[in-house]
Short mmCIF file of C-alpha atoms in Angstrom, two decimals:
data_model
loop_
_atom_site.label_atom_id
_atom_site.label_comp_id
_atom_site.label_asym_id
_atom_site.label_seq_id
_atom_site.Cartn_x
_atom_site.Cartn_y
_atom_site.Cartn_z
CA MET A 276 7.66 52.18 60.02
CA ARG A 277 9.93 54.70 61.73
CA ASP A 278 9.22 53.24 65.17
CA LYS A 279 9.87 49.80 63.81
CA LEU A 280 13.32 50.77 62.58
CA LEU A 281 14.18 52.46 65.86
CA ALA A 282 13.06 49.44 67.85
CA ARG A 283 15.24 47.12 65.83
CA ALA A 284 18.36 49.27 65.65
CA THR A 285 18.50 51.03 69.02
CA PRO A 286 20.18 49.32 72.03
CA VAL A 287 18.17 48.89 75.21
CA ASP A 288 20.32 51.36 77.20
CA PHE A 289 20.66 53.95 74.41
CA SER A 290 19.77 57.54 75.25
CA TYR A 291 20.04 60.51 72.95
CA PRO A 292 22.74 63.08 73.94
CA GLN A 293 20.13 65.78 74.60
CA LEU A 294 19.31 64.95 78.20
CA GLN A 295 16.06 66.02 79.80
CA LYS A 296 14.47 66.48 76.34
CA LYS A 297 11.44 64.49 75.32
CA THR A 298 11.30 62.59 72.06
CA LYS A 299 8.16 61.81 70.17
CA ASN A 300 8.20 58.27 71.52
CA ASP A 301 8.15 59.47 75.15
CA TYR A 302 4.44 60.09 74.73
CA ASN A 303 3.71 56.48 73.73
CA PRO A 304 2.39 54.17 76.44
CA ILE A 305 5.19 51.73 75.64
CA SER A 306 8.68 53.20 75.15
CA PRO A 307 10.24 52.27 71.79
CA TYR A 308 13.55 51.88 73.62
CA SER A 309 12.40 48.86 75.65
CA PHE A 310 12.37 45.16 74.90
CA TYR A 311 8.57 45.15 74.80
CA SER A 312 8.52 47.90 72.20
CA LYS A 313 10.58 45.67 69.93
CA LEU A 314 8.03 42.93 70.39
CA ALA A 315 5.17 45.33 69.67
CA ALA A 316 6.92 46.51 66.51
CA MET A 317 7.14 42.99 65.09
CA SER A 318 4.85 42.00 62.27
CA SER A 319 2.08 39.49 62.94
CA THR A 320 4.07 36.90 61.00
CA GLU A 321 7.08 37.35 63.27
CA LYS A 322 4.93 37.08 66.38
CA ASP A 323 3.72 33.64 65.31
CA LYS A 324 7.26 32.32 65.00
CA GLY A 325 9.41 30.92 67.77
CA PRO A 326 12.58 32.57 69.16
CA ILE A 327 14.91 30.47 66.99
CA GLU A 328 12.98 31.25 63.83
CA ILE A 329 12.96 34.95 64.64
CA CYS A 330 16.74 34.88 65.10
CA GLU A 331 17.12 33.21 61.72
CA ILE A 332 15.04 35.93 60.12
CA LYS A 333 17.22 38.59 61.73
CA GLN A 334 20.34 36.83 60.47
CA ASP A 335 18.99 36.90 56.92
CA GLU A 336 18.10 40.57 57.20
CA LYS A 337 21.62 41.49 58.26
CA LYS A 338 23.08 39.82 55.20
CA GLU A 339 21.01 42.07 52.98
CA GLU A 340 21.90 45.24 54.78
CA LYS A 341 24.87 47.50 54.18
CA ASP A 342 27.77 47.75 56.58
CA GLU A 343 26.37 47.63 60.11
CA PHE A 344 28.24 50.68 61.34
CA ASP A 345 27.12 52.80 58.38
CA VAL A 346 23.52 51.72 58.86
CA LEU A 347 23.68 52.63 62.53
CA LEU A 348 25.05 56.04 61.70
CA GLU A 349 22.35 56.64 59.10
CA ARG A 350 19.59 55.69 61.51
CA LEU A 351 21.00 57.77 64.32
CA ASN A 352 21.34 60.66 61.92
CA SER A 353 17.61 60.40 61.18
CA LEU A 354 16.66 60.89 64.83
CA THR A 355 14.99 64.18 65.63
CA VAL A 356 13.73 65.71 68.84
CA VAL A 357 10.50 67.49 69.54
CA ASP A 358 11.71 71.01 70.11
CA THR A 359 12.08 74.33 68.37
CA PRO A 360 13.65 74.23 64.89
CA THR A 361 16.70 76.16 66.10
CA GLN A 362 17.39 73.76 68.95
CA MET A 363 16.74 70.80 66.68
CA GLU A 364 19.30 72.02 64.16
CA HIS A 365 21.81 72.72 66.93
CA GLN A 366 21.50 69.18 68.31
CA LYS A 367 21.81 67.68 64.87
CA THR A 368 24.98 69.69 64.24
CA LYS A 369 26.47 68.48 67.51
CA PHE A 370 25.65 64.89 66.62
CA LEU A 371 27.18 65.19 63.16
CA ASP A 372 30.36 66.60 64.67
CA LEU A 373 30.48 63.70 67.10
CA ARG A 374 29.97 61.22 64.29
CA SER A 375 32.80 62.80 62.32
CA SER A 376 35.10 62.43 65.30
CA ILE A 377 34.18 58.78 65.69
CA LEU A 378 34.90 58.11 62.04
CA ASP A 379 38.28 59.80 62.35
CA ILE A 380 39.19 57.59 65.29
CA LEU A 381 38.13 54.44 63.47
CA ALA A 382 39.88 55.40 60.25
CA GLU A 383 43.14 56.72 61.69
CA PRO A 384 43.71 55.30 65.19
CA HIS A 385 47.46 55.84 65.05
CA LEU A 386 47.03 59.54 64.26
CA GLN A 387 44.42 59.97 66.96
CA SER A 388 46.76 58.29 69.43
CA ALA A 389 49.55 60.68 68.48
CA ARG A 390 47.25 63.68 68.82
CA PHE A 391 46.08 62.53 72.22
CA GLU A 392 49.64 61.95 73.39
CA GLN A 393 50.63 65.45 72.27
CA ARG A 394 47.63 67.05 74.01
CA TRP A 395 48.43 65.07 77.14
CA LYS A 396 52.03 66.26 77.12
CA GLU A 397 50.91 69.87 76.69
CA SER A 398 48.18 69.88 79.33
CA ALA A 399 48.55 66.98 81.74
CA ILE A 400 52.28 67.17 82.40
CA PRO A 401 53.30 70.29 84.37
CA LYS A 402 55.76 72.35 82.40
CA ARG A 403 59.15 72.69 84.02
CA VAL A 404 59.89 76.31 84.87
CA GLU A 405 63.59 77.07 84.99
CA THR A 406 64.55 78.80 88.20
CA VAL A 407 67.81 80.29 89.38
CA LYS A 408 69.90 77.37 90.56
CA PRO A 409 71.36 77.87 94.05
CA LEU A 410 75.06 77.39 94.64
CA THR A 411 76.33 74.34 96.46
CA GLU A 412 78.11 74.67 99.80
CA LYS A 413 81.47 74.20 98.11
CA GLU A 414 80.67 76.81 95.46
CA ASN A 415 79.58 79.31 98.11
CA GLN A 416 82.84 78.81 99.98
CA LEU A 417 84.81 79.57 96.82
CA VAL A 418 82.82 82.75 96.15
CA ASP A 419 83.27 83.86 99.77
CA ARG A 420 87.04 83.60 99.33
CA LEU A 421 86.84 85.66 96.12
CA PHE A 422 84.94 88.39 97.95
CA GLN A 423 87.46 88.66 100.80
CA LYS A 424 89.02 92.10 100.96
CA GLY A 425 92.72 92.84 100.77
CA GLN A 426 93.37 90.64 97.75
CA SER A 427 95.04 91.91 94.61
CA GLY A 428 96.03 90.58 91.24
CA GLN A 429 94.26 88.91 88.36
CA VAL A 430 91.34 86.52 88.77
CA ALA A 431 90.77 85.46 85.15
CA GLU A 432 91.63 86.38 81.57
CA LEU A 433 89.86 85.41 78.35
CA ARG A 434 91.00 86.79 75.00
CA ASN A 435 90.83 90.58 75.36
CA ALA A 436 88.91 90.54 78.65
CA MET A 437 90.49 90.47 82.09
CA VAL A 438 89.05 90.58 85.62
CA SER A 439 91.01 91.43 88.76
CA TYR A 440 90.13 90.95 92.42
CA LYS A 441 89.16 94.61 92.52
CA ASP A 442 86.70 93.99 89.69
CA ILE A 443 85.26 90.79 91.12
CA HIS A 444 84.21 92.68 94.25
CA ARG A 445 81.74 94.53 92.00
CA LEU A 446 79.64 91.39 92.08
CA TYR A 447 79.05 91.81 95.79
CA PRO A 448 75.35 92.64 96.46
CA GLU A 449 74.17 96.20 95.78
CA THR A 450 77.35 97.17 93.94
CA TRP A 451 77.48 98.56 90.41
CA LEU A 452 79.05 96.33 87.78
CA ASN A 453 81.89 97.82 85.73
CA ASP A 454 82.98 97.32 82.11
CA GLU A 455 85.48 94.59 83.00
CA ILE A 456 82.89 92.33 84.61
CA ILE A 457 80.34 92.79 81.83
CA ASN A 458 82.82 92.41 78.97
CA PHE A 459 84.23 89.21 80.49
CA TYR A 460 80.77 87.74 81.05
CA PHE A 461 79.73 88.49 77.47
CA GLU A 462 82.90 86.79 76.25
CA LEU A 463 81.81 83.69 78.17
CA ILE A 464 78.39 83.82 76.48
CA ALA A 465 79.94 84.10 73.00
CA GLU A 466 82.44 81.31 73.69
CA ARG A 467 79.73 78.91 74.82
CA ALA A 468 77.61 79.66 71.73
CA ASN A 469 80.54 79.08 69.38
CA LYS A 470 81.23 75.62 70.80
CA THR A 471 77.91 74.09 69.76
CA ASP A 472 75.32 74.11 67.00
CA GLN A 473 72.53 73.58 69.52
CA LEU A 474 72.47 77.24 70.59
CA PRO A 475 71.92 80.46 68.63
CA GLN A 476 75.08 81.76 66.97
CA ILE A 477 76.08 84.95 68.77
CA HIS A 478 78.50 87.81 68.42
CA CYS A 479 79.02 90.09 71.42
CA PHE A 480 80.26 93.65 71.05
CA ASN A 481 82.03 95.18 74.03
CA THR A 482 80.69 97.94 76.25
CA PHE A 483 82.41 100.66 74.19
CA PHE A 484 80.79 99.79 70.86
CA CYS A 485 77.53 101.71 71.20
CA SER A 486 79.05 104.90 72.63
CA THR A 487 81.74 104.90 69.93
CA LEU A 488 79.18 104.35 67.17
CA ARG A 489 76.91 107.05 68.57
CA ASP A 490 79.57 109.67 69.23
CA GLN A 491 82.07 109.05 66.43
CA GLY A 492 80.08 107.33 63.70
CA TYR A 493 80.32 104.11 61.72
CA ALA A 494 83.84 104.80 60.41
CA LYS A 495 85.27 104.31 63.92
CA VAL A 496 83.74 100.86 64.36
CA ARG A 497 83.97 99.63 60.76
CA ARG A 498 87.06 97.48 61.40
CA TRP A 499 85.68 96.00 64.63
CA THR A 500 84.05 93.22 62.58
CA LYS A 501 86.79 92.58 60.02
CA ARG A 502 87.08 88.95 61.19
CA VAL A 503 83.39 88.22 61.69
CA ASP A 504 80.39 88.26 59.37
CA VAL A 505 77.62 89.61 61.57
CA PHE A 506 75.01 88.70 58.94
CA LYS A 507 75.72 85.00 59.48
CA LYS A 508 74.96 85.28 63.19
CA ASP A 509 71.59 84.79 64.86
CA LEU A 510 72.04 87.44 67.54
CA LEU A 511 74.30 90.43 68.09
CA PHE A 512 74.58 91.53 71.74
CA VAL A 513 75.50 95.08 72.69
CA PRO A 514 75.89 95.94 76.41
CA ILE A 515 75.14 99.65 76.73
CA ASN A 516 75.84 102.11 79.53
CA GLN A 517 73.53 105.11 79.40
CA SER A 518 74.00 107.63 82.20
CA TYR A 519 75.30 104.98 84.63
CA HIS A 520 72.52 102.57 83.74
CA TRP A 521 73.18 99.26 81.97
CA VAL A 522 70.82 97.94 79.28
CA LEU A 523 71.10 95.21 76.66
CA GLY A 524 70.91 96.00 72.96
CA VAL A 525 70.10 93.12 70.62
CA MET A 526 70.19 92.90 66.84
CA ASP A 527 68.14 89.82 66.03
CA MET A 528 69.39 88.91 62.57
CA LYS A 529 67.22 85.83 62.23
CA ASN A 530 63.91 87.50 63.08
CA LYS A 531 64.78 90.90 61.60
CA LYS A 532 64.29 93.06 64.65
CA VAL A 533 66.31 95.30 66.94
CA CYS A 534 65.57 95.42 70.66
CA VAL A 535 66.67 97.03 73.89
CA TYR A 536 66.06 95.12 77.13
CA ASP A 537 65.91 97.60 79.98
CA SER A 538 65.27 96.46 83.56
CA LEU A 539 63.79 99.91 84.28
CA HIS A 540 61.46 99.63 81.26
CA GLY A 541 62.64 102.83 79.59
CA ASN A 542 62.29 103.86 75.94
CA HIS A 543 65.25 103.66 73.56
CA ASP A 544 64.04 104.75 70.13
CA ARG A 545 67.28 106.56 69.26
CA THR A 546 69.36 103.49 70.06
CA LEU A 547 67.11 101.28 67.94
CA ASP A 548 67.45 103.68 65.00
CA LEU A 549 71.22 103.68 65.56
CA PHE A 550 71.30 99.88 65.27
CA LEU A 551 69.38 99.87 61.99
CA ASP A 552 71.64 102.54 60.58
CA TYR A 553 74.69 100.50 61.62
CA LEU A 554 73.38 97.36 59.90
CA GLU A 555 72.69 99.25 56.68
CA LYS A 556 76.21 100.72 56.60
CA GLU A 557 77.84 97.45 57.64
CA HIS A 558 76.05 95.56 54.88
CA LEU A 559 77.00 98.15 52.29
CA ASP A 560 80.63 98.08 53.45
CA LYS A 561 81.06 94.30 53.78
CA LYS A 562 78.59 92.98 51.18
CA LYS A 563 78.85 95.87 48.71
CA GLU A 564 75.10 96.14 48.37
CA PRO A 565 72.36 97.95 50.31
CA LEU A 566 70.36 96.26 53.06
CA ASP A 567 66.60 96.83 53.06
CA THR A 568 65.50 97.33 56.68
CA SER A 569 61.96 98.44 55.85
CA ASP A 570 60.57 95.14 57.15
CA TRP A 571 62.62 95.16 60.36
CA THR A 572 60.85 95.90 63.63
CA LYS A 573 61.93 97.86 66.71
CA GLU A 574 61.06 96.67 70.20
CA THR A 575 61.60 97.70 73.81
CA PRO A 576 59.93 94.81 75.70
CA LYS A 577 58.05 95.74 78.86
CA ASP A 578 57.01 92.24 79.93
CA ILE A 579 60.44 91.47 81.35
CA PRO A 580 61.82 91.33 84.92
CA ARG A 581 62.17 94.75 86.52
CA GLN A 582 64.85 95.80 88.96
CA GLU A 583 63.73 97.23 92.30
CA ASN A 584 66.90 99.08 93.28
CA MET A 585 69.48 101.32 91.62
CA SER A 586 72.43 98.92 91.57
CA ASP A 587 71.40 95.69 89.85
CA CYS A 588 70.99 96.93 86.26
CA GLY A 589 74.29 95.31 85.23
CA ALA A 590 73.32 91.94 86.67
CA PHE A 591 69.93 92.15 84.94
CA THR A 592 71.64 93.03 81.64
CA CYS A 593 73.97 90.03 81.86
CA THR A 594 71.11 87.71 82.80
CA PHE A 595 68.96 88.93 79.91
CA ALA A 596 71.82 88.09 77.54
CA GLU A 597 72.50 84.70 79.13
CA ARG A 598 68.84 83.65 78.87
CA LEU A 599 68.48 84.92 75.29
CA SER A 600 71.65 83.06 74.30
CA ARG A 601 69.91 79.81 75.25
CA ALA A 602 66.47 80.88 73.96
CA VAL A 603 64.83 80.34 77.36
CA PRO A 604 62.29 82.54 79.20
CA PHE A 605 63.24 85.19 81.76
CA HIS A 606 62.26 83.20 84.84
CA PHE A 607 64.09 85.35 87.40
CA SER A 608 63.38 88.45 89.44
CA GLN A 609 64.93 90.95 91.83
CA LYS A 610 64.93 88.41 94.67
CA ASP A 611 67.34 86.22 92.67
CA MET A 612 69.99 88.89 92.18
CA THR A 613 72.27 87.88 95.06
CA THR A 614 72.40 84.30 93.79
CA ILE A 615 72.87 85.48 90.21
CA ARG A 616 75.77 87.73 91.21
CA ARG A 617 77.49 84.92 93.09
CA ARG A 618 76.95 82.57 90.16
CA MET A 619 78.50 85.16 87.82
CA ALA A 620 81.59 85.35 90.05
CA LEU A 621 81.87 81.57 89.91
CA ASN A 622 81.50 81.61 86.10
CA ILE A 623 84.27 84.17 85.77
CA VAL A 624 86.79 82.37 87.97
CA ASN A 625 86.02 79.08 86.17
CA LYS A 626 85.95 80.82 82.76
CA ALA A 627 82.79 78.95 81.83
CA ILE A 628 79.05 79.40 82.12
#
């Protein structure tokens, strides 16, 4: 009876997913998967009838059966292979999983299409990696004029930040950046963030904030934020100079963590503790209630670009801040520093990033 059902329900070119495995029917002289096996499986009554009559019988049988697809699934589910019990169970599990997938596709084609499209976007389309954009010929000519010696006077001014020709020369390769360059650049970052809702909301402290807080305490910096609510910002940036080395301090208000991004991959536990202490005192002073920082985390990321000389720490610090302000990865390295410095000079003279 089992062979009869298989012969009637199984297509001529059907083969079970487990290749190279023998089924019980492989040992029969006539394969149950062939046309002749179907003929052999017919009853004597069917054999005596003509082709048209046989077709009519088949038509009547189909009317009495359940949904064709369900019947096919049930019959396929009943197939077993001659093998060890463990392998048999494994193959059956694989088949059931496959059947479930087929049913999902038939039941929800629009969802399956959406899932496929998403997987295709994630795997088939190469992801665009942001690189450091080179300057155009015209932009390079402008920067070359800025770097010419013998010039004096002011290059740009933005709120409380000002850069002179003497300062702009600090952006020449292998030259240390000073407070004026870094403070101006951070003003540009904050201004860009405040002009749109598409970027994280940012407040930038100047280069004197951390040293003043560390050396003179919270009371000296309490009024520095009288016009800004730092707890409504996403990120607080703090450029820090430690023993002639620039690093970036970040208070991530949204994700409740404090970080220091150091292009020399140093440790900054004391600075991180200083940030948490500042936030607690600032909250108590401005909000009149304590801030619980027990669930805040402290980080000094090591999987970030590393400088390979002793002069580019300032450029790395500014670039860390610029990338974080747009929530994009740090796709830059030491080899990009000359281009980055020249781009910074262009940003300053144009007063825009």
